[in-house]
mmCIF file of C-alpha atoms in Angstrom:
data_model
loop_
_atom_site.group_PDB
_atom_site.id
_atom_site.type_symbol
_atom_site.label_atom_id
_atom_site.label_comp_id
_atom_site.label_asym_id
_atom_site.label_seq_id
_atom_site.Cartn_x
_atom_site.Cartn_y
_atom_site.Cartn_z
ATOM 1 C CA MET A 16 -0.003 0.179 -0.180
ATOM 2 C CA LYS A 17 1.466 3.244 -0.786
ATOM 3 C CA THR A 18 1.913 5.040 2.677
ATOM 4 C CA ILE A 19 3.100 8.925 2.606
ATOM 5 C CA VAL A 20 3.558 9.683 6.520
ATOM 6 C CA ILE A 21 3.214 13.397 7.263
ATOM 7 C CA TYR A 22 3.959 15.697 10.147
ATOM 8 C CA ASN A 23 4.147 19.425 12.283
ATOM 9 C CA SER A 24 6.618 18.588 15.300
ATOM 10 C CA GLN A 25 8.105 21.594 17.369
ATOM 11 C CA THR A 26 9.979 20.183 19.324
ATOM 12 C CA GLY A 27 11.474 17.076 17.514
ATOM 13 C CA PHE A 28 8.610 14.624 18.812
ATOM 14 C CA THR A 29 6.597 14.260 16.694
ATOM 15 C CA LYS A 30 9.280 14.250 13.561
ATOM 16 C CA ARG A 31 10.779 10.959 15.656
ATOM 17 C CA TYR A 32 7.501 9.240 15.291
ATOM 18 C CA ALA A 33 6.903 10.066 11.432
ATOM 19 C CA GLN A 34 10.239 9.070 11.256
ATOM 20 C CA TRP A 35 10.177 5.274 13.456
ATOM 21 C CA ILE A 36 6.089 5.213 11.351
ATOM 22 C CA SER A 37 7.892 5.700 7.617
ATOM 23 C CA GLU A 38 10.178 2.799 8.197
ATOM 24 C CA ALA A 39 8.261 0.315 9.585
ATOM 25 C CA ALA A 40 5.709 1.138 6.875
ATOM 26 C CA GLY A 41 8.358 1.751 3.827
ATOM 27 C CA ALA A 42 5.872 5.286 3.926
ATOM 28 C CA ASP A 43 7.136 8.018 2.330
ATOM 29 C CA CYS A 44 7.883 10.703 5.111
ATOM 30 C CA LEU A 45 7.694 14.997 4.506
ATOM 31 C CA ALA A 46 7.670 17.477 6.636
ATOM 32 C CA LEU A 47 4.051 20.074 6.555
ATOM 33 C CA SER A 48 5.169 22.470 4.598
ATOM 34 C CA ALA A 49 5.974 20.052 1.958
ATOM 35 C CA ALA A 50 3.092 18.292 2.217
ATOM 36 C CA LYS A 51 0.924 21.091 1.135
ATOM 37 C CA LYS A 52 2.707 21.670 -2.343
ATOM 38 C CA GLU A 53 2.659 17.700 -3.060
ATOM 39 C CA ASN A 54 0.202 16.002 -5.060
ATOM 40 C CA LEU A 55 -1.491 13.576 -2.521
ATOM 41 C CA THR A 56 -3.179 11.108 -5.665
ATOM 42 C CA ASP A 57 -1.657 8.409 -4.989
ATOM 43 C CA TYR A 58 -1.289 7.882 -2.293
ATOM 44 C CA GLU A 59 -3.425 4.670 -0.948
ATOM 45 C CA ALA A 60 -2.478 5.686 2.962
ATOM 46 C CA ILE A 61 -1.844 9.640 4.510
ATOM 47 C CA ILE A 62 -0.783 9.700 7.828
ATOM 48 C CA PHE A 63 -0.480 12.730 9.777
ATOM 49 C CA GLY A 64 0.876 13.764 12.926
ATOM 50 C CA SER A 65 1.363 16.110 14.945
ATOM 51 C CA TRP A 66 1.924 17.868 18.681
ATOM 52 C CA ALA A 67 -0.978 18.492 20.252
ATOM 53 C CA CYS A 68 -1.491 22.167 22.248
ATOM 54 C CA ALA A 69 -4.089 22.217 25.321
ATOM 55 C CA GLY A 70 -6.021 19.329 24.119
ATOM 56 C CA GLY A 71 -5.924 20.181 20.537
ATOM 57 C CA ILE A 72 -4.169 18.573 17.605
ATOM 58 C CA SER A 73 -2.083 21.618 15.745
ATOM 59 C CA LYS A 74 -2.637 22.339 11.699
ATOM 60 C CA ILE A 75 -5.085 19.477 12.420
ATOM 61 C CA GLY A 76 -7.290 21.533 10.207
ATOM 62 C CA TRP A 77 -5.220 21.680 7.599
ATOM 63 C CA PHE A 78 -5.630 17.480 7.864
ATOM 64 C CA LYS A 79 -9.411 17.738 8.596
ATOM 65 C CA GLY A 80 -9.864 20.323 5.102
ATOM 66 C CA ASN A 81 -8.813 17.332 2.984
ATOM 67 C CA ILE A 82 -10.816 13.721 4.859
ATOM 68 C CA ASP A 83 -13.590 14.620 1.514
ATOM 69 C CA LYS A 84 -10.836 14.683 -0.793
ATOM 70 C CA TRP A 85 -9.142 11.760 0.058
ATOM 71 C CA ALA A 86 -12.223 9.252 0.508
ATOM 72 C CA ASP A 87 -10.973 6.786 -1.081
ATOM 73 C CA LYS A 88 -7.373 6.621 0.511
ATOM 74 C CA LYS A 89 -6.877 5.296 4.217
ATOM 75 C CA LEU A 90 -6.577 7.798 6.587
ATOM 76 C CA ILE A 91 -4.339 7.920 10.287
ATOM 77 C CA ALA A 92 -4.066 10.292 11.558
ATOM 78 C CA TYR A 93 -1.357 10.939 15.913
ATOM 79 C CA CYS A 94 -1.057 13.194 18.286
ATOM 80 C CA VAL A 95 2.005 13.094 20.323
ATOM 81 C CA GLY A 96 2.083 14.690 23.553
ATOM 82 C CA ALA A 97 3.799 15.366 27.039
ATOM 83 C CA SER A 98 1.151 13.151 28.419
ATOM 84 C CA SER A 99 2.069 9.361 29.171
ATOM 85 C CA ALA A 100 0.006 6.479 26.722
ATOM 86 C CA GLU A 101 -2.579 5.668 30.853
ATOM 87 C CA ASN A 102 -3.772 9.107 30.931
ATOM 88 C CA PRO A 103 -7.427 8.729 31.179
ATOM 89 C CA GLU A 104 -8.227 12.317 29.295
ATOM 90 C CA ILE A 105 -6.431 11.139 25.805
ATOM 91 C CA GLU A 106 -9.530 9.422 24.053
ATOM 92 C CA THR A 107 -11.652 12.033 25.266
ATOM 93 C CA ALA A 108 -9.009 15.125 24.181
ATOM 94 C CA LEU A 109 -8.414 12.695 21.123
ATOM 95 C CA LYS A 110 -12.629 12.308 19.833
ATOM 96 C CA GLN A 111 -13.453 15.785 21.010
ATOM 97 C CA ASN A 112 -10.718 16.021 17.476
ATOM 98 C CA PHE A 113 -12.757 15.051 14.839
ATOM 99 C CA SER A 114 -16.678 15.443 14.970
ATOM 100 C CA GLU A 115 -18.578 12.034 14.318
ATOM 101 C CA THR A 116 -18.618 11.913 10.721
ATOM 102 C CA GLU A 117 -14.730 12.512 10.427
ATOM 103 C CA ARG A 118 -14.880 9.417 13.343
ATOM 104 C CA LYS A 119 -15.646 7.216 10.782
ATOM 105 C CA LYS A 120 -13.345 7.567 7.937
ATOM 106 C CA VAL A 121 -10.358 8.463 10.303
ATOM 107 C CA LYS A 122 -8.616 6.562 13.042
ATOM 108 C CA ALA A 123 -6.820 8.643 15.371
ATOM 109 C CA PHE A 124 -3.924 7.573 17.749
ATOM 110 C CA TYR A 125 -1.724 8.322 20.832
ATOM 111 C CA CYS A 126 1.335 8.466 21.012
ATOM 112 C CA PRO A 127 3.197 9.839 24.027
ATOM 113 C CA GLY A 128 6.241 12.684 23.256
ATOM 114 C CA GLY A 129 7.706 14.893 26.146
ATOM 115 C CA PHE A 130 9.102 18.463 26.816
ATOM 116 C CA ASN A 131 12.208 20.080 25.177
ATOM 117 C CA TYR A 132 12.623 23.052 26.315
ATOM 118 C CA GLU A 133 15.541 23.684 25.280
ATOM 119 C CA LYS A 134 13.946 23.630 21.353
ATOM 120 C CA MET A 135 10.862 24.664 22.111
ATOM 121 C CA PRO A 136 10.008 27.795 20.753
ATOM 122 C CA ALA A 137 10.001 30.863 22.610
ATOM 123 C CA PRO A 138 6.803 32.175 23.342
ATOM 124 C CA SER A 139 5.753 28.331 24.079
ATOM 125 C CA GLY A 140 8.607 28.370 26.827
ATOM 126 C CA LEU A 141 7.198 31.283 28.057
ATOM 127 C CA MET A 142 3.190 29.963 28.347
ATOM 128 C CA MET A 143 4.534 26.691 29.815
ATOM 129 C CA LYS A 144 6.408 28.822 32.472
ATOM 130 C CA MET A 145 4.066 30.343 33.470
ATOM 131 C CA PHE A 146 1.077 28.218 33.778
ATOM 132 C CA ILE A 147 4.344 26.102 35.955
ATOM 133 C CA LYS A 148 4.323 29.509 38.045
ATOM 134 C CA ALA A 149 0.614 29.512 38.218
ATOM 135 C CA LEU A 150 0.236 25.735 39.177
ATOM 136 C CA LYS A 151 2.393 26.182 41.429
ATOM 137 C CA SER A 152 1.016 28.756 43.613
ATOM 138 C CA LYS A 153 -2.176 27.296 43.470
ATOM 139 C CA LYS A 154 -3.531 26.450 47.263
ATOM 140 C CA ASN A 155 -5.024 22.783 47.695
ATOM 141 C CA LYS A 156 -3.767 21.337 44.429
ATOM 142 C CA THR A 157 -4.742 17.785 44.016
ATOM 143 C CA GLU A 158 -2.712 14.699 43.427
ATOM 144 C CA GLN A 159 -2.263 14.548 39.883
ATOM 145 C CA GLU A 160 -1.687 18.212 39.742
ATOM 146 C CA GLN A 161 1.089 17.608 42.250
ATOM 147 C CA ALA A 162 2.608 15.833 39.438
ATOM 148 C CA MET A 163 2.219 17.675 35.966
ATOM 149 C CA VAL A 164 4.094 20.496 38.933
ATOM 150 C CA LYS A 165 7.115 17.803 38.620
ATOM 151 C CA MET A 166 6.651 16.473 35.662
ATOM 152 C CA ILE A 167 6.656 19.127 33.262
ATOM 153 C CA SER A 168 8.947 21.358 35.325
ATOM 154 C CA SER A 169 11.923 20.199 33.181
ATOM 155 C CA SER A 170 12.717 18.862 29.973
ATOM 156 C CA TYR A 171 11.753 14.809 29.486
ATOM 157 C CA ASP A 172 11.404 12.756 26.563
ATOM 158 C CA ILE A 173 8.963 9.810 27.169
ATOM 159 C CA SER A 174 8.857 8.294 23.220
ATOM 160 C CA ASP A 175 9.267 5.130 22.708
ATOM 161 C CA LYS A 176 9.157 2.622 19.327
ATOM 162 C CA LYS A 177 6.186 0.258 20.862
ATOM 163 C CA TYR A 178 3.669 3.047 20.626
ATOM 164 C CA ILE A 179 4.218 3.206 17.263
ATOM 165 C CA GLU A 180 2.780 -0.662 16.463
ATOM 166 C CA PRO A 181 -1.212 0.423 16.847
ATOM 167 C CA ILE A 182 -0.345 2.718 13.980
ATOM 168 C CA LEU A 183 0.936 -0.272 11.750
ATOM 169 C CA GLN A 184 -1.443 -2.022 12.342
ATOM 170 C CA TYR A 185 -4.261 -0.409 11.500
ATOM 171 C CA LEU A 186 -2.763 0.646 8.817
ATOM 172 C CA ARG A 187 -1.832 -3.099 7.603
ATOM 173 C CA GLU A 188 -5.285 -4.028 8.311
#
């Protein structure tokens, strides 16, 4: 099956997953900026990956804007975020990015990535530092909020190749 993996990456985690998927699937791999200039009609499967931003998927509008045009293709989207794969809120967050009609055409997956403050653009890094400061100063933090403060206070990497397996399995079906 002729497949392309298109990614939008801010700090490298989404690009890493795109490369892993494309290598394992024998697929072409392009950054979103390059893919926008390409004719994708020859592909039988299109995989789009981007990073999580406040429960949304960055640049998902481009992908969603092409769903109807790609009706004859297998469509997959994956989101890379800073939460562990076990976070119960992930499924809800993935669902909110697609309408019920879109969910019938697109299979969505989550891949844990992490934070890389060194590669993060200054506005995003500043926003995160402000969020951490506000969370730290909050009185009566829940256990989950305390864990979040600890986790996002510095860079970390929880990405793992094993998280591409469900994507590859769905691609092969």
